[in-house]
Short mmCIF file of C-alpha atoms in Angstrom, two decimals:
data_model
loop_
_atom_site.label_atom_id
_atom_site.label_comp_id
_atom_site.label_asym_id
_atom_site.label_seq_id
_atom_site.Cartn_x
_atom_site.Cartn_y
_atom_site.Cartn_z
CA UNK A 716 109.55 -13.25 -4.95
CA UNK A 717 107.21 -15.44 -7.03
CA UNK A 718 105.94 -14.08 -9.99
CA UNK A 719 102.06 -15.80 -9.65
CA UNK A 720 102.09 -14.15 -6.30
CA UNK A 721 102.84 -10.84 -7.75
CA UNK A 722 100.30 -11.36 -10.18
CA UNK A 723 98.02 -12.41 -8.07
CA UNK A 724 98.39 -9.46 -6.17
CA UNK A 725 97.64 -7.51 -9.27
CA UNK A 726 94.27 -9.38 -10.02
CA UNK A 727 93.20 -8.80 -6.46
CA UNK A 728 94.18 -4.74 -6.44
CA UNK A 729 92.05 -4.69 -9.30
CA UNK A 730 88.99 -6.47 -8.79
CA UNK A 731 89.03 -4.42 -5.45
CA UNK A 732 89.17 -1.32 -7.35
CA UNK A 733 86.69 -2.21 -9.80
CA UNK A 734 84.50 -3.58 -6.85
CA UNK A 735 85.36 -0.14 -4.50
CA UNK A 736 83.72 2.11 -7.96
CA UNK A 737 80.82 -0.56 -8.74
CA UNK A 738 80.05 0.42 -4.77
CA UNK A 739 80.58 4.10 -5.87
CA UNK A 740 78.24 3.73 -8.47
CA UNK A 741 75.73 1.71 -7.03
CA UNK A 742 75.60 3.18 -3.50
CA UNK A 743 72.61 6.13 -4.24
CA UNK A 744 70.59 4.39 -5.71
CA UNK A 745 71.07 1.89 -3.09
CA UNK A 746 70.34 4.32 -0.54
CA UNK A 747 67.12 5.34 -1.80
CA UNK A 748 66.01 1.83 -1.89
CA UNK A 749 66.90 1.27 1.40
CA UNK A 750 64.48 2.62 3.47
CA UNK A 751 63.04 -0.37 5.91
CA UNK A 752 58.94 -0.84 5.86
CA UNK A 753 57.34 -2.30 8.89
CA UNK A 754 54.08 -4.23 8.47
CA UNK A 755 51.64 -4.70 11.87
CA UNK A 756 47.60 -5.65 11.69
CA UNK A 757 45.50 -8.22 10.13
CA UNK A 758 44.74 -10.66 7.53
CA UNK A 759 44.40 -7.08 4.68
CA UNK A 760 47.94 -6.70 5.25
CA UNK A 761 49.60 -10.37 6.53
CA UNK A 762 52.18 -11.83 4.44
CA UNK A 763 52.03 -15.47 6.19
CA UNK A 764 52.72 -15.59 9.46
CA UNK A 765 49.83 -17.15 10.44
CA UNK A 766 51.53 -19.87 8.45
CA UNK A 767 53.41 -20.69 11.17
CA UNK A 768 50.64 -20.77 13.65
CA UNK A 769 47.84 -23.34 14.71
CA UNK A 770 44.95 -21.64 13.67
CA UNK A 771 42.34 -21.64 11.40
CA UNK A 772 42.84 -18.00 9.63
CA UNK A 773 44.97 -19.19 7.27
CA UNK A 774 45.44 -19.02 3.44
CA UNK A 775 47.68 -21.60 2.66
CA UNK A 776 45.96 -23.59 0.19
CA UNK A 777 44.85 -22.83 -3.11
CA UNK A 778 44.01 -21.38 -4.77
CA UNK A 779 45.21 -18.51 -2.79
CA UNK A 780 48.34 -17.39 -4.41
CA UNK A 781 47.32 -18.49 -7.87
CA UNK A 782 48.31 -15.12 -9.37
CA UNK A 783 51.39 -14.99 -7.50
CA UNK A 784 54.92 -15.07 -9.04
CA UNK A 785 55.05 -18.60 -7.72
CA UNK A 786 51.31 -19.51 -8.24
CA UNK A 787 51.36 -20.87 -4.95
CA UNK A 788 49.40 -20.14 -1.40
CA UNK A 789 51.66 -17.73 0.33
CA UNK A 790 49.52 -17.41 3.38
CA UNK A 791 48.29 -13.88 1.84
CA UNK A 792 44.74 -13.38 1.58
CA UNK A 793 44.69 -12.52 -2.14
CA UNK A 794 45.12 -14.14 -5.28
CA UNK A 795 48.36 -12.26 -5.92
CA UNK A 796 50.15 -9.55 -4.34
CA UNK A 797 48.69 -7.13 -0.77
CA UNK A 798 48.86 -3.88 -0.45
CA UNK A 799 52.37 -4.36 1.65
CA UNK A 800 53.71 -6.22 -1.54
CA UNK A 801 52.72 -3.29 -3.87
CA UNK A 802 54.37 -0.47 -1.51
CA UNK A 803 57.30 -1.88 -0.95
CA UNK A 804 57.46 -2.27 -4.72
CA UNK A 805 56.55 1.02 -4.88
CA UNK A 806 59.68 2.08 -2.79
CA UNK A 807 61.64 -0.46 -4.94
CA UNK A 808 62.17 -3.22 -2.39
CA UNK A 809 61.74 -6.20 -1.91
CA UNK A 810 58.29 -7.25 -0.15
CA UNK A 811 58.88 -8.07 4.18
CA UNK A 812 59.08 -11.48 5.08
CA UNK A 813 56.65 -12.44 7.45
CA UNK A 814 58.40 -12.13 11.29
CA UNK A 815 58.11 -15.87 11.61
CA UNK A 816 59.84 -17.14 8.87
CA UNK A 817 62.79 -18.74 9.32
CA UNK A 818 64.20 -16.85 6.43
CA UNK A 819 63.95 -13.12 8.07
CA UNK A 820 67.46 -13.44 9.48
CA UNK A 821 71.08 -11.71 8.53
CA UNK A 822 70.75 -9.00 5.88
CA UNK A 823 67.35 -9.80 5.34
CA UNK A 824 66.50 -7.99 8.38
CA UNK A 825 67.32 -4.34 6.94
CA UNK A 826 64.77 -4.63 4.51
CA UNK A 827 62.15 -4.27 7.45
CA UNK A 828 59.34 -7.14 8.44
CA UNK A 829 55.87 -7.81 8.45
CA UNK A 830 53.94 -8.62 11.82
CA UNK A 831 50.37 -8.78 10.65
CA UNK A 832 48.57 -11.67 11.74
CA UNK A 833 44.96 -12.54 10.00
CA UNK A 834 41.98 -12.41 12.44
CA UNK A 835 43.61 -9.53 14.85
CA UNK A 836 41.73 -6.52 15.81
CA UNK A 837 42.67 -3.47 18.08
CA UNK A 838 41.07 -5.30 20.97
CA UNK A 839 42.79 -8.98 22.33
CA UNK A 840 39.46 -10.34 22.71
CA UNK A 841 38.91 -9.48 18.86
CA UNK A 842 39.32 -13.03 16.82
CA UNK A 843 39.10 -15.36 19.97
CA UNK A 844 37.64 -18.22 17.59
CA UNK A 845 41.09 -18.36 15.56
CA UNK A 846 43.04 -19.35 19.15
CA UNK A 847 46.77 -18.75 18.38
CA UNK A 848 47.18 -15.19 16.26
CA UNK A 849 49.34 -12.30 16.92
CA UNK A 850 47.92 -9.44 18.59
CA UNK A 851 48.58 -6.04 18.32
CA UNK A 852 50.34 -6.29 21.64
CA UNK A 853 52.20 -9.02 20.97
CA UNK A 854 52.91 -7.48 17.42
CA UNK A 855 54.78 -4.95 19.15
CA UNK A 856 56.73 -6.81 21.15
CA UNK A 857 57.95 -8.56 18.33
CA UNK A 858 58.82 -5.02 16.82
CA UNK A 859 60.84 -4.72 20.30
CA UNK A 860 62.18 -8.26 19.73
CA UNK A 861 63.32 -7.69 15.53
CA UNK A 862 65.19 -4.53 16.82
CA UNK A 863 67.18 -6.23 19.63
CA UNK A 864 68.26 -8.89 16.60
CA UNK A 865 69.21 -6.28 13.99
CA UNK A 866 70.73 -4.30 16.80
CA UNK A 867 73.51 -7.24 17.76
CA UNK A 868 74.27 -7.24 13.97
CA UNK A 869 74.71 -3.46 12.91
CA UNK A 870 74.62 -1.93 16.18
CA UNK A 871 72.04 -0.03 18.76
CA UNK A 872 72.43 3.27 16.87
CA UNK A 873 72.32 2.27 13.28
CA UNK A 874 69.35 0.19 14.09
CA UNK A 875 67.70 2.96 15.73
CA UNK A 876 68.13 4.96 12.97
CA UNK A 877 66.94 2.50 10.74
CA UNK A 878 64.25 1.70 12.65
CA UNK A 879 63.10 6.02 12.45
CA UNK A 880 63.62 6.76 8.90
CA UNK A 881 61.28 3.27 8.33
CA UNK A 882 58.30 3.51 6.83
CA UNK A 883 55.15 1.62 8.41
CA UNK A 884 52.03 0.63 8.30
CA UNK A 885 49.03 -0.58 10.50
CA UNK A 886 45.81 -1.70 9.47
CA UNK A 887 43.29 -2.52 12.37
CA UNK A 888 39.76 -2.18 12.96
CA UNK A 889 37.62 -3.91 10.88
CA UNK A 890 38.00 -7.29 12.82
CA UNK A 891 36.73 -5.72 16.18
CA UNK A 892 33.16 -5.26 14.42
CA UNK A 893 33.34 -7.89 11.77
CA UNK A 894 34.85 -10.92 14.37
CA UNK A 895 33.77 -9.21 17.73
CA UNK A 896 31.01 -6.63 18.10
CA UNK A 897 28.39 -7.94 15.07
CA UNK A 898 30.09 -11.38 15.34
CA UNK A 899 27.03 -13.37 16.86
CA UNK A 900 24.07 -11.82 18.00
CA UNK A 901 24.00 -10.09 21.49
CA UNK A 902 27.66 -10.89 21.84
CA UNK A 903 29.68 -9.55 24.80
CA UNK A 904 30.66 -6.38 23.64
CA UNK A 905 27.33 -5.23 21.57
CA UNK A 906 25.59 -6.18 25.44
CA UNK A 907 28.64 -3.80 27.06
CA UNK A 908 28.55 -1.07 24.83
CA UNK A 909 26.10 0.70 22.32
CA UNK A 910 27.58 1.30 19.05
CA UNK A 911 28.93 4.91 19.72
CA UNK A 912 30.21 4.45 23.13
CA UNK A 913 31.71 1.15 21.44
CA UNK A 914 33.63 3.27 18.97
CA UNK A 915 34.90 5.63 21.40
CA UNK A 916 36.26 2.79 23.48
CA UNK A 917 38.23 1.37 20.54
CA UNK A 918 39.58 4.58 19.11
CA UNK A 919 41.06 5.07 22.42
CA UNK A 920 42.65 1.65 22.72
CA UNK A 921 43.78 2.20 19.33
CA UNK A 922 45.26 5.63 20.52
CA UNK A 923 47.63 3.35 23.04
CA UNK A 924 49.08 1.00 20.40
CA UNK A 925 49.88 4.11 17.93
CA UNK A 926 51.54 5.93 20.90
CA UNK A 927 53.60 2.60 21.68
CA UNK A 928 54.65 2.73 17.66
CA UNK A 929 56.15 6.06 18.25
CA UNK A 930 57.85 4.89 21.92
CA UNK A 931 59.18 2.52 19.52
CA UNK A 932 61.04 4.49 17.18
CA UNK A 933 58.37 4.71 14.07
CA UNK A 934 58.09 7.88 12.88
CA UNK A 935 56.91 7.74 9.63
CA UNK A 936 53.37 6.11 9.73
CA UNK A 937 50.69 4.64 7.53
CA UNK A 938 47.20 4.27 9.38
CA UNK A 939 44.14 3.01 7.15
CA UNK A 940 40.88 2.98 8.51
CA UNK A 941 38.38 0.22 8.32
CA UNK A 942 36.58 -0.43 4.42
CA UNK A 943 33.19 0.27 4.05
CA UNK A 944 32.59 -3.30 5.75
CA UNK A 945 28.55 -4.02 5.08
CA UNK A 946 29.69 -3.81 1.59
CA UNK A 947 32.25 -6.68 1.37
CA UNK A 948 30.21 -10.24 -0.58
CA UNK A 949 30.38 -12.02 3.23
CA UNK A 950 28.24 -9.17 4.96
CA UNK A 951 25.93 -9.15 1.79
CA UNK A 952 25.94 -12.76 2.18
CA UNK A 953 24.47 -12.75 5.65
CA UNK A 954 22.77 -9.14 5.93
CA UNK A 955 22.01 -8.37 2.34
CA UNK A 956 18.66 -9.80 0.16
CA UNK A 957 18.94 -7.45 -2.57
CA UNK A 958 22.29 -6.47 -2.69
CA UNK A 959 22.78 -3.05 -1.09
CA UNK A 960 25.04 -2.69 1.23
CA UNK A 961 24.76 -3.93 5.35
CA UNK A 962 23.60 -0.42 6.90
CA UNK A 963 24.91 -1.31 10.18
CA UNK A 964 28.05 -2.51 9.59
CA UNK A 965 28.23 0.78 7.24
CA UNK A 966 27.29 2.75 10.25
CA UNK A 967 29.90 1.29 12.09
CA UNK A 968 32.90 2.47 9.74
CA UNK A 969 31.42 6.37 9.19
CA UNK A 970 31.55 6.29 12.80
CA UNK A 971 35.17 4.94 13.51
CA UNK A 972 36.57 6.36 10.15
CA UNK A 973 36.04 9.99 11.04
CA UNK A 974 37.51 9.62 14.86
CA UNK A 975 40.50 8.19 13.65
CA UNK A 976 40.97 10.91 11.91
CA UNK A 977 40.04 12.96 14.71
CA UNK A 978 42.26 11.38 17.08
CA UNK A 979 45.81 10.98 14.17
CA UNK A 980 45.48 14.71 14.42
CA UNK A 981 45.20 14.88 18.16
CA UNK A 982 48.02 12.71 18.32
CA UNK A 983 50.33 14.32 15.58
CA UNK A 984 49.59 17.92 17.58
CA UNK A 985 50.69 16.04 21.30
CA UNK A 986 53.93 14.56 19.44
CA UNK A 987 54.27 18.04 18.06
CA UNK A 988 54.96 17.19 14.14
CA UNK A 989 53.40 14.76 11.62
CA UNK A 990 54.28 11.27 12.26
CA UNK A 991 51.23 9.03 11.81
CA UNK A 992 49.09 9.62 8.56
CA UNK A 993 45.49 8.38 8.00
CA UNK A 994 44.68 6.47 4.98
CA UNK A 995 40.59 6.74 3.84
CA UNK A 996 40.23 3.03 2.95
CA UNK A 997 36.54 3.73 2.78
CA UNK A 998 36.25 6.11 -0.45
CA UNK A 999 39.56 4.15 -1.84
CA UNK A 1000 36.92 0.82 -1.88
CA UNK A 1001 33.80 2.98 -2.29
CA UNK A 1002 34.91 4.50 -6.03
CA UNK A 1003 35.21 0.82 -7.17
CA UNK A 1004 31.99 -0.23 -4.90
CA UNK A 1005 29.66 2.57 -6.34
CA UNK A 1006 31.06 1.90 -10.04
CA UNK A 1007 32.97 -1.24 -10.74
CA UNK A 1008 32.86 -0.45 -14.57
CA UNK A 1009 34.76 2.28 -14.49
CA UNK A 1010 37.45 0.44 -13.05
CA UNK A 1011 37.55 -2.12 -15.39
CA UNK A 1012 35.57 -4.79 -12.73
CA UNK A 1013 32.00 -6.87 -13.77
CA UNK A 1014 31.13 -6.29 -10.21
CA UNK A 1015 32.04 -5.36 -6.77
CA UNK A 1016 29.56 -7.51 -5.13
CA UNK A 1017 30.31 -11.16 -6.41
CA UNK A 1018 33.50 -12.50 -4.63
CA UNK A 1019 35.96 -14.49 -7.50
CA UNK A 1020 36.73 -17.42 -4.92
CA UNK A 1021 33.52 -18.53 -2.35
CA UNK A 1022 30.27 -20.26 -2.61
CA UNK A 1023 26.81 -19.15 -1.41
CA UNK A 1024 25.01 -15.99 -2.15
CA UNK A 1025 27.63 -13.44 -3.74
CA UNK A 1026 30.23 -16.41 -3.10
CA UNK A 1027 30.26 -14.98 0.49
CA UNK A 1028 29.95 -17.83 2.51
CA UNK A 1029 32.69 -19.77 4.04
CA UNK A 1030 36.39 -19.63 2.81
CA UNK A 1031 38.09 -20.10 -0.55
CA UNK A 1032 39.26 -23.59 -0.78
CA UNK A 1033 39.90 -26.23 -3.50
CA UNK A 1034 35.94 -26.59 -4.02
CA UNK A 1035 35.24 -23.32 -4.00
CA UNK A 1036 33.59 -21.53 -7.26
CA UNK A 1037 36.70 -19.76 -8.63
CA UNK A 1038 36.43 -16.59 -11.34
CA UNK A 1039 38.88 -17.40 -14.74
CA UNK A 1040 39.72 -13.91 -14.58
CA UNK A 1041 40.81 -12.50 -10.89
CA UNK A 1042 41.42 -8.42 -12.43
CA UNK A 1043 37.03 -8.71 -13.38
CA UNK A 1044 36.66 -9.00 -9.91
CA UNK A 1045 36.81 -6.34 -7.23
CA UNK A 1046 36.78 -8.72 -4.64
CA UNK A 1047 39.20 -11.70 -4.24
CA UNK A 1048 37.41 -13.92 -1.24
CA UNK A 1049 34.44 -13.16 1.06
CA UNK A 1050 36.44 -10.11 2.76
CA UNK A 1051 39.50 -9.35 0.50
CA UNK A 1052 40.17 -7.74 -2.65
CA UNK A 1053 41.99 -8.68 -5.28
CA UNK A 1054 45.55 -7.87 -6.36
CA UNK A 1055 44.23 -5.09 -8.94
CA UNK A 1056 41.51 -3.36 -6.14
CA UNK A 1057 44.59 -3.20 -4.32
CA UNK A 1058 46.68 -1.69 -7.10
CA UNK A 1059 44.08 0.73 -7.23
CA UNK A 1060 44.06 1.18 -3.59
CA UNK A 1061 47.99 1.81 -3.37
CA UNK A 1062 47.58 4.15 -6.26
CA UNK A 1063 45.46 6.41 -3.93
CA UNK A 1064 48.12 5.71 -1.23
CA UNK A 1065 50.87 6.91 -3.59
CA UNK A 1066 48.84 10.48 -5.16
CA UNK A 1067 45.88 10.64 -3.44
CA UNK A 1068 44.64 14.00 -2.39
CA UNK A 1069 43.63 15.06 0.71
CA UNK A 1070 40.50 13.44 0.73
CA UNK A 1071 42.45 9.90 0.51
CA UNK A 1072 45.39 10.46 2.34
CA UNK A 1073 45.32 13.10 5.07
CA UNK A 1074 47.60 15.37 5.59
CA UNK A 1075 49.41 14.10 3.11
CA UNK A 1076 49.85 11.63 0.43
CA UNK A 1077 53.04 8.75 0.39
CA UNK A 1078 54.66 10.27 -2.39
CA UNK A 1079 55.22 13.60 -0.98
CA UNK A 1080 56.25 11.60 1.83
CA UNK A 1081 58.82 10.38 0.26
CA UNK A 1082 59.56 13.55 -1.87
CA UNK A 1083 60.06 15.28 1.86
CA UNK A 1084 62.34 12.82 3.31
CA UNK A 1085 64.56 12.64 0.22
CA UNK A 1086 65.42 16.55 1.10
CA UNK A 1087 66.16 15.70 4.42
#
């Protein structure tokens, strides 16, 4: 017998045995780091797929992205990291690719995706003016679609159990007043429905797509309700001459806040245990809104990146006016904050009490599941 081959043999017995205890050692911690997070709704929580799509709601020039790692547009709406970016950091993962790229493929796939699609709203009619976007329904068929792929590489029943110990979260609502109802003057829906009945009509709709998440498989899930919307620099912009807040756009998320509430519960008591939990995006924005100082922001009603009154009009582009110091500024563009409102906002995500995150807050979440 050759003596190299012998050797050889040697050197490959023991990097597998040094390999077989670095996966001993390494495995828990890679279990608990594991856990997929699935990203549907709109431009709050998109990580660039409308990137890949003809439309105008898109942020993929700067200076978007210009507190990124990269410093570069990523086709979020912020100047840095979402709220998507800073849970899955949170959960110590990597953020979701957007379900477009080309690079969501292989491996990458376990780590979960992102669906969100700037402009969306619960309704398809929501966002007409950006043409080609992702809606919610198509969103989901996409979620259909991603486990199908994952399934041919790791199986039906490892991807289905992926797929329910995931976490996820869906952000919708705000476009179907903002870029529907109070989008133009007498516009379709405002002349279909009065506010109320308007409300109604979307929480049920909304009911549907949450039901079709849990046909799905999710079963750990994230809801946020709209922001206090008349209070965001494009509504103060347009509605706004001294600076207080748009009362009817206001009125529009105390209505739709509390009956999403209303109907999560409804929905967690016909499933018969907790799956979907409602986030209170309204007092998360409204503590920084009512007293910017105390956060550390100059002001909650100046956008860093815009033009016009409160730099409100229009998008953030190249020309724009554009803040030296994105963490002063509570809000990023015209409609988004920045990265630090939304460190703040994860923060309540993560420990909030009841009065942010109802029934329960993501850490004990994740405290619960680690029992299981």
């Amino acid at each position: 017998m050759d003596i190299s081959s012998v050797n050889l043999s040697s050197r490959a017995l023991l990097i597998f045995l040094v390999l077989g205890v670095s996966a001993v050692l390494i495995a828990p911690h890679q279990a608990q780091a594991a856990r997929a997070f699935f990203v549907f709704g709109d431009s709050l929580v998109d990580n660039g797929n409308n990137d890949y799509l003809a439309t105008t709601a898109r942020a993929d020039s700067p200076p978007y992205g210009i507190d990124y790692p990269t410093h570069r547009p990523t086709g979020r709406f912020s100047n840095g990291l979402n709220i998507p970016d800073l849970i899955s950091e949170a959960l110590g993962a990597e953020s979701t690719l957007p379900y477009l790229s080309p690079q969501l493929a292989g491996e990458r796939l376990l780590v979960g995706a992102n669906f969100a699609s700037a402009g969306i709203g619960i309704l398809n009619d929501t966002g007409i003016q950006f043409l080609n976007i992702i809606r919610i329904t198509k969103q989901l068929e996409y979620f259909q679609q991603y486990q199908t792929r994952l399934s041919s590489i790791i199986g039906v029943e490892q991807t289905q159990a992926l797929v329910n110990q995931a976490l996820v979260l869906i952000t919708l609502g705000g476009n179907d007043f903002v870029n529907n109802y109070y989008l133009i003057p007498f516009s379709a829906r405002s002349r279909q429905f009065s506010l109320p009945d308007y409300v109604v009509y979307i929480i049920s709709e909304y009911k549907k797509v949450l039901r079709r998440l849990y046909e799905l498989g999710s079963r750990r899930v994230l809801v946020t309700g709209t922001g206090p919307m008349g209070c965001v620099p494009a509504e103060l912009a347009q509605r706004s001459r001294t600076g207080e807040c748009a009362v009817e756009l206001n009125r529009a998320a105390n209505l739709f806040n509390p009956q999403l509430i209303q109907m999560i519960n409804q929905l967690n008591s016909e499933i018969g245990t907790t799956i979907f939990v409602a986030v209170n995006a309204v007092q998360m924005h409204m503590d920084f809104i009512h007293d910017p100082q105390a956060y550390g922001f100059v002001t909650s009603k100046i956008a860093c990146c815009g033009q016009g009154p409160y730099n409100g009009l229009g998008l953030c582009t190249p020309l724009s006016n554009l803040c030296p110091n994105r963490d002063l500024y509570a809000f990023w563009d015209a409609f988004h904050p920045s990265e630090r409102a939304n460190r703040i906002i994860v923060r309540q995500i993560l420990t909030g009490t009841t009065e942010y995150m109802h029934p329960m807050n993501l850490s004990t979440i994740l405290a619960m599941d680690a029992k299981v």
